[in-house]
Amino acid sequence: MVLVNKKMLAGGMAMVIVGLVFTININAAIPVGQAGMTEEETLDLMLAEQENKDYGTLAGILFGLGFLLVLISFGARRKKGDKPTKNVEKKVE
């Protein structure tokens, strides 16, 4: 008896892994400034820091959605024997 929806579990695990890999790569390449930078170099550094922060946010969202799919996959399976019930309306005379 299978307790999970395998497609959702696989998709969620893939999203978690990709989000984790992106997070590790983004955190490994943090832009660093140095003393005596010109105004243009400072602006480029600030722009690179903002891009790095934004990519980190996107990787976190991807990781979070993947984790959510993994959790949902445990309750998303259909029962084999259940058929949709029909609503039978009785006519009142």
Short mmCIF file of N, CA and C in Angstrom, two decimals:
data_model
loop_
_atom_site.label_atom_id
_atom_site.label_comp_id
_atom_site.label_asym_id
_atom_site.label_seq_id
_atom_site.Cartn_x
_atom_site.Cartn_y
_atom_site.Cartn_z
N MET A 1 0.84 -1.18 0.00
CA MET A 1 0.00 0.00 0.00
C MET A 1 0.89 1.24 0.00
N VAL A 2 0.69 2.08 -0.97
CA VAL A 2 1.51 3.28 -1.12
C VAL A 2 0.85 4.42 -0.37
N LEU A 3 1.63 5.09 0.44
CA LEU A 3 1.06 6.15 1.26
C LEU A 3 1.33 7.54 0.71
N VAL A 4 2.10 7.64 -0.38
CA VAL A 4 2.42 8.95 -0.92
C VAL A 4 2.13 9.00 -2.41
N ASN A 5 1.97 10.21 -2.91
CA ASN A 5 1.87 10.43 -4.34
C ASN A 5 3.31 10.56 -4.84
N LYS A 6 3.77 9.58 -5.60
CA LYS A 6 5.19 9.51 -5.98
C LYS A 6 5.61 10.65 -6.89
N LYS A 7 4.72 11.10 -7.78
CA LYS A 7 5.09 12.19 -8.69
C LYS A 7 5.30 13.49 -7.92
N MET A 8 4.42 13.78 -6.99
CA MET A 8 4.56 15.00 -6.19
C MET A 8 5.79 14.91 -5.30
N LEU A 9 6.04 13.74 -4.74
CA LEU A 9 7.21 13.56 -3.89
C LEU A 9 8.49 13.76 -4.69
N ALA A 10 8.56 13.19 -5.87
CA ALA A 10 9.76 13.34 -6.71
C ALA A 10 9.95 14.79 -7.14
N GLY A 11 8.87 15.45 -7.54
CA GLY A 11 8.98 16.86 -7.92
C GLY A 11 9.39 17.74 -6.77
N GLY A 12 8.83 17.48 -5.60
CA GLY A 12 9.20 18.26 -4.41
C GLY A 12 10.64 18.04 -4.01
N MET A 13 11.09 16.79 -4.06
CA MET A 13 12.49 16.50 -3.72
C MET A 13 13.44 17.16 -4.72
N ALA A 14 13.07 17.16 -6.00
CA ALA A 14 13.90 17.82 -7.01
C ALA A 14 13.99 19.32 -6.74
N MET A 15 12.86 19.93 -6.37
CA MET A 15 12.87 21.36 -6.08
C MET A 15 13.70 21.66 -4.83
N VAL A 16 13.61 20.81 -3.83
CA VAL A 16 14.40 21.00 -2.61
C VAL A 16 15.89 20.90 -2.94
N ILE A 17 16.27 19.90 -3.73
CA ILE A 17 17.68 19.72 -4.06
C ILE A 17 18.20 20.90 -4.89
N VAL A 18 17.44 21.32 -5.89
CA VAL A 18 17.87 22.45 -6.73
C VAL A 18 17.96 23.73 -5.89
N GLY A 19 16.99 23.97 -5.02
CA GLY A 19 17.03 25.14 -4.15
C GLY A 19 18.22 25.12 -3.22
N LEU A 20 18.55 23.95 -2.68
CA LEU A 20 19.71 23.82 -1.79
C LEU A 20 21.01 24.05 -2.54
N VAL A 21 21.13 23.50 -3.75
CA VAL A 21 22.35 23.70 -4.55
C VAL A 21 22.51 25.17 -4.91
N PHE A 22 21.42 25.82 -5.32
CA PHE A 22 21.49 27.25 -5.64
C PHE A 22 21.89 28.06 -4.42
N THR A 23 21.33 27.74 -3.28
CA THR A 23 21.66 28.47 -2.05
C THR A 23 23.14 28.32 -1.72
N ILE A 24 23.66 27.12 -1.85
CA ILE A 24 25.09 26.90 -1.56
C ILE A 24 25.97 27.67 -2.53
N ASN A 25 25.62 27.63 -3.83
CA ASN A 25 26.42 28.34 -4.83
C ASN A 25 26.34 29.85 -4.65
N ILE A 26 25.18 30.36 -4.31
CA ILE A 26 25.02 31.81 -4.13
C ILE A 26 25.80 32.28 -2.91
N ASN A 27 25.74 31.50 -1.84
CA ASN A 27 26.45 31.90 -0.63
C ASN A 27 27.96 31.74 -0.77
N ALA A 28 28.43 30.94 -1.72
CA ALA A 28 29.86 30.77 -1.94
C ALA A 28 30.43 31.94 -2.73
N ALA A 29 29.60 32.68 -3.42
CA ALA A 29 30.07 33.77 -4.29
C ALA A 29 29.55 35.11 -3.81
N ILE A 30 29.82 35.44 -2.56
CA ILE A 30 29.37 36.72 -2.01
C ILE A 30 30.31 37.82 -2.50
N PRO A 31 29.76 38.90 -3.07
CA PRO A 31 30.63 39.99 -3.52
C PRO A 31 31.25 40.72 -2.32
N VAL A 32 32.54 41.02 -2.45
CA VAL A 32 33.28 41.63 -1.35
C VAL A 32 33.91 42.93 -1.85
N GLY A 33 33.84 43.96 -1.04
CA GLY A 33 34.46 45.24 -1.37
C GLY A 33 35.84 45.34 -0.76
N GLN A 34 36.51 46.42 -1.10
CA GLN A 34 37.84 46.65 -0.55
C GLN A 34 38.01 48.13 -0.26
N ALA A 35 39.02 48.46 0.49
CA ALA A 35 39.25 49.86 0.86
C ALA A 35 39.72 50.64 -0.36
N GLY A 36 39.32 51.90 -0.43
CA GLY A 36 39.76 52.78 -1.49
C GLY A 36 39.05 52.58 -2.81
N MET A 37 37.82 52.10 -2.76
CA MET A 37 37.05 51.90 -4.00
C MET A 37 36.52 53.23 -4.50
N THR A 38 36.43 53.36 -5.82
CA THR A 38 35.85 54.58 -6.39
C THR A 38 34.33 54.54 -6.24
N GLU A 39 33.70 55.62 -6.57
CA GLU A 39 32.23 55.72 -6.47
C GLU A 39 31.56 54.71 -7.40
N GLU A 40 32.08 54.56 -8.60
CA GLU A 40 31.51 53.61 -9.55
C GLU A 40 31.67 52.16 -9.07
N GLU A 41 32.82 51.84 -8.52
CA GLU A 41 33.05 50.49 -7.98
C GLU A 41 32.14 50.22 -6.79
N THR A 42 31.89 51.24 -5.98
CA THR A 42 30.99 51.09 -4.84
C THR A 42 29.56 50.81 -5.31
N LEU A 43 29.13 51.53 -6.33
CA LEU A 43 27.79 51.30 -6.88
C LEU A 43 27.68 49.90 -7.49
N ASP A 44 28.72 49.45 -8.20
CA ASP A 44 28.71 48.11 -8.77
C ASP A 44 28.67 47.05 -7.66
N LEU A 45 29.39 47.30 -6.57
CA LEU A 45 29.37 46.37 -5.44
C LEU A 45 27.99 46.31 -4.81
N MET A 46 27.36 47.46 -4.64
CA MET A 46 26.01 47.49 -4.06
C MET A 46 25.02 46.76 -4.97
N LEU A 47 25.16 46.94 -6.28
CA LEU A 47 24.29 46.25 -7.23
C LEU A 47 24.51 44.73 -7.17
N ALA A 48 25.76 44.31 -7.10
CA ALA A 48 26.07 42.88 -7.01
C ALA A 48 25.55 42.29 -5.71
N GLU A 49 25.65 43.03 -4.61
CA GLU A 49 25.11 42.55 -3.33
C GLU A 49 23.59 42.40 -3.39
N GLN A 50 22.91 43.35 -4.03
CA GLN A 50 21.46 43.27 -4.15
C GLN A 50 21.05 42.09 -5.02
N GLU A 51 21.76 41.87 -6.13
CA GLU A 51 21.47 40.72 -6.98
C GLU A 51 21.68 39.41 -6.23
N ASN A 52 22.75 39.34 -5.45
CA ASN A 52 23.03 38.14 -4.67
C ASN A 52 21.93 37.90 -3.64
N LYS A 53 21.46 38.96 -3.01
CA LYS A 53 20.37 38.82 -2.04
C LYS A 53 19.08 38.36 -2.72
N ASP A 54 18.80 38.92 -3.90
CA ASP A 54 17.59 38.53 -4.64
C ASP A 54 17.64 37.07 -5.09
N TYR A 55 18.79 36.64 -5.58
CA TYR A 55 18.94 35.24 -5.98
C TYR A 55 18.81 34.31 -4.77
N GLY A 56 19.32 34.76 -3.63
CA GLY A 56 19.15 33.97 -2.41
C GLY A 56 17.69 33.84 -2.01
N THR A 57 16.94 34.91 -2.19
CA THR A 57 15.50 34.87 -1.89
C THR A 57 14.78 33.91 -2.83
N LEU A 58 15.11 33.96 -4.13
CA LEU A 58 14.49 33.05 -5.09
C LEU A 58 14.84 31.59 -4.79
N ALA A 59 16.08 31.34 -4.41
CA ALA A 59 16.48 29.97 -4.06
C ALA A 59 15.74 29.51 -2.82
N GLY A 60 15.53 30.40 -1.86
CA GLY A 60 14.78 30.06 -0.66
C GLY A 60 13.32 29.76 -0.97
N ILE A 61 12.73 30.52 -1.87
CA ILE A 61 11.35 30.27 -2.28
C ILE A 61 11.25 28.91 -2.97
N LEU A 62 12.20 28.60 -3.85
CA LEU A 62 12.20 27.31 -4.54
C LEU A 62 12.33 26.17 -3.53
N PHE A 63 13.21 26.32 -2.57
CA PHE A 63 13.39 25.30 -1.53
C PHE A 63 12.11 25.14 -0.72
N GLY A 64 11.49 26.26 -0.35
CA GLY A 64 10.26 26.21 0.44
C GLY A 64 9.10 25.57 -0.30
N LEU A 65 8.93 25.90 -1.57
CA LEU A 65 7.86 25.28 -2.36
C LEU A 65 8.10 23.78 -2.54
N GLY A 66 9.35 23.40 -2.72
CA GLY A 66 9.66 21.98 -2.84
C GLY A 66 9.35 21.24 -1.55
N PHE A 67 9.68 21.84 -0.42
CA PHE A 67 9.37 21.23 0.87
C PHE A 67 7.86 21.12 1.06
N LEU A 68 7.14 22.14 0.64
CA LEU A 68 5.68 22.11 0.73
C LEU A 68 5.10 20.99 -0.14
N LEU A 69 5.63 20.79 -1.34
CA LEU A 69 5.17 19.70 -2.19
C LEU A 69 5.45 18.34 -1.56
N VAL A 70 6.60 18.22 -0.91
CA VAL A 70 6.91 16.95 -0.23
C VAL A 70 5.89 16.68 0.86
N LEU A 71 5.55 17.69 1.63
CA LEU A 71 4.57 17.50 2.69
C LEU A 71 3.19 17.19 2.14
N ILE A 72 2.80 17.87 1.08
CA ILE A 72 1.48 17.64 0.49
C ILE A 72 1.40 16.25 -0.13
N SER A 73 2.52 15.74 -0.63
CA SER A 73 2.51 14.44 -1.30
C SER A 73 2.08 13.31 -0.36
N PHE A 74 2.25 13.49 0.93
CA PHE A 74 1.87 12.44 1.87
C PHE A 74 0.36 12.35 2.05
N GLY A 75 -0.37 13.38 1.71
CA GLY A 75 -1.82 13.33 1.88
C GLY A 75 -2.58 13.45 0.58
N ALA A 76 -1.89 13.37 -0.55
CA ALA A 76 -2.53 13.65 -1.82
C ALA A 76 -2.87 12.41 -2.63
N ARG A 77 -2.76 11.25 -2.05
CA ARG A 77 -3.04 10.04 -2.84
C ARG A 77 -4.54 9.80 -2.90
N ARG A 78 -4.96 9.19 -3.97
CA ARG A 78 -6.37 8.84 -4.12
C ARG A 78 -6.58 7.42 -3.64
N LYS A 79 -7.72 7.19 -3.09
CA LYS A 79 -8.05 5.84 -2.64
C LYS A 79 -8.56 5.06 -3.84
N LYS A 80 -8.11 3.83 -3.97
CA LYS A 80 -8.43 3.04 -5.15
C LYS A 80 -9.90 2.62 -5.20
N GLY A 81 -10.46 2.20 -4.08
CA GLY A 81 -11.79 1.63 -4.09
C GLY A 81 -12.91 2.65 -4.06
N ASP A 82 -12.62 3.88 -3.74
CA ASP A 82 -13.69 4.88 -3.60
C ASP A 82 -14.10 5.43 -4.96
N LYS A 83 -15.40 5.44 -5.16
CA LYS A 83 -15.96 6.07 -6.35
C LYS A 83 -16.66 7.34 -5.89
N PRO A 84 -16.69 8.31 -6.75
CA PRO A 84 -17.39 9.54 -6.35
C PRO A 84 -18.86 9.25 -6.08
N THR A 85 -19.34 9.77 -5.00
CA THR A 85 -20.74 9.53 -4.64
C THR A 85 -21.64 10.48 -5.41
N LYS A 86 -22.80 9.99 -5.75
CA LYS A 86 -23.76 10.82 -6.46
C LYS A 86 -24.78 11.35 -5.46
N ASN A 87 -25.09 12.59 -5.62
CA ASN A 87 -26.14 13.18 -4.78
C ASN A 87 -27.49 12.87 -5.40
N VAL A 88 -28.30 12.14 -4.67
CA VAL A 88 -29.63 11.79 -5.16
C VAL A 88 -30.63 12.67 -4.44
N GLU A 89 -31.35 13.42 -5.22
CA GLU A 89 -32.36 14.31 -4.63
C GLU A 89 -33.72 13.65 -4.71
N LYS A 90 -34.41 13.61 -3.59
CA LYS A 90 -35.75 13.05 -3.57
C LYS A 90 -36.76 14.17 -3.85
N LYS A 91 -37.71 13.87 -4.70
CA LYS A 91 -38.73 14.86 -5.03
C LYS A 91 -39.80 14.86 -3.94
N VAL A 92 -40.11 16.02 -3.48
CA VAL A 92 -41.14 16.17 -2.45
C VAL A 92 -42.47 16.38 -3.14
N GLU A 93 -43.45 15.56 -2.80
CA GLU A 93 -44.76 15.66 -3.44
C GLU A 93 -45.73 16.45 -2.60
#
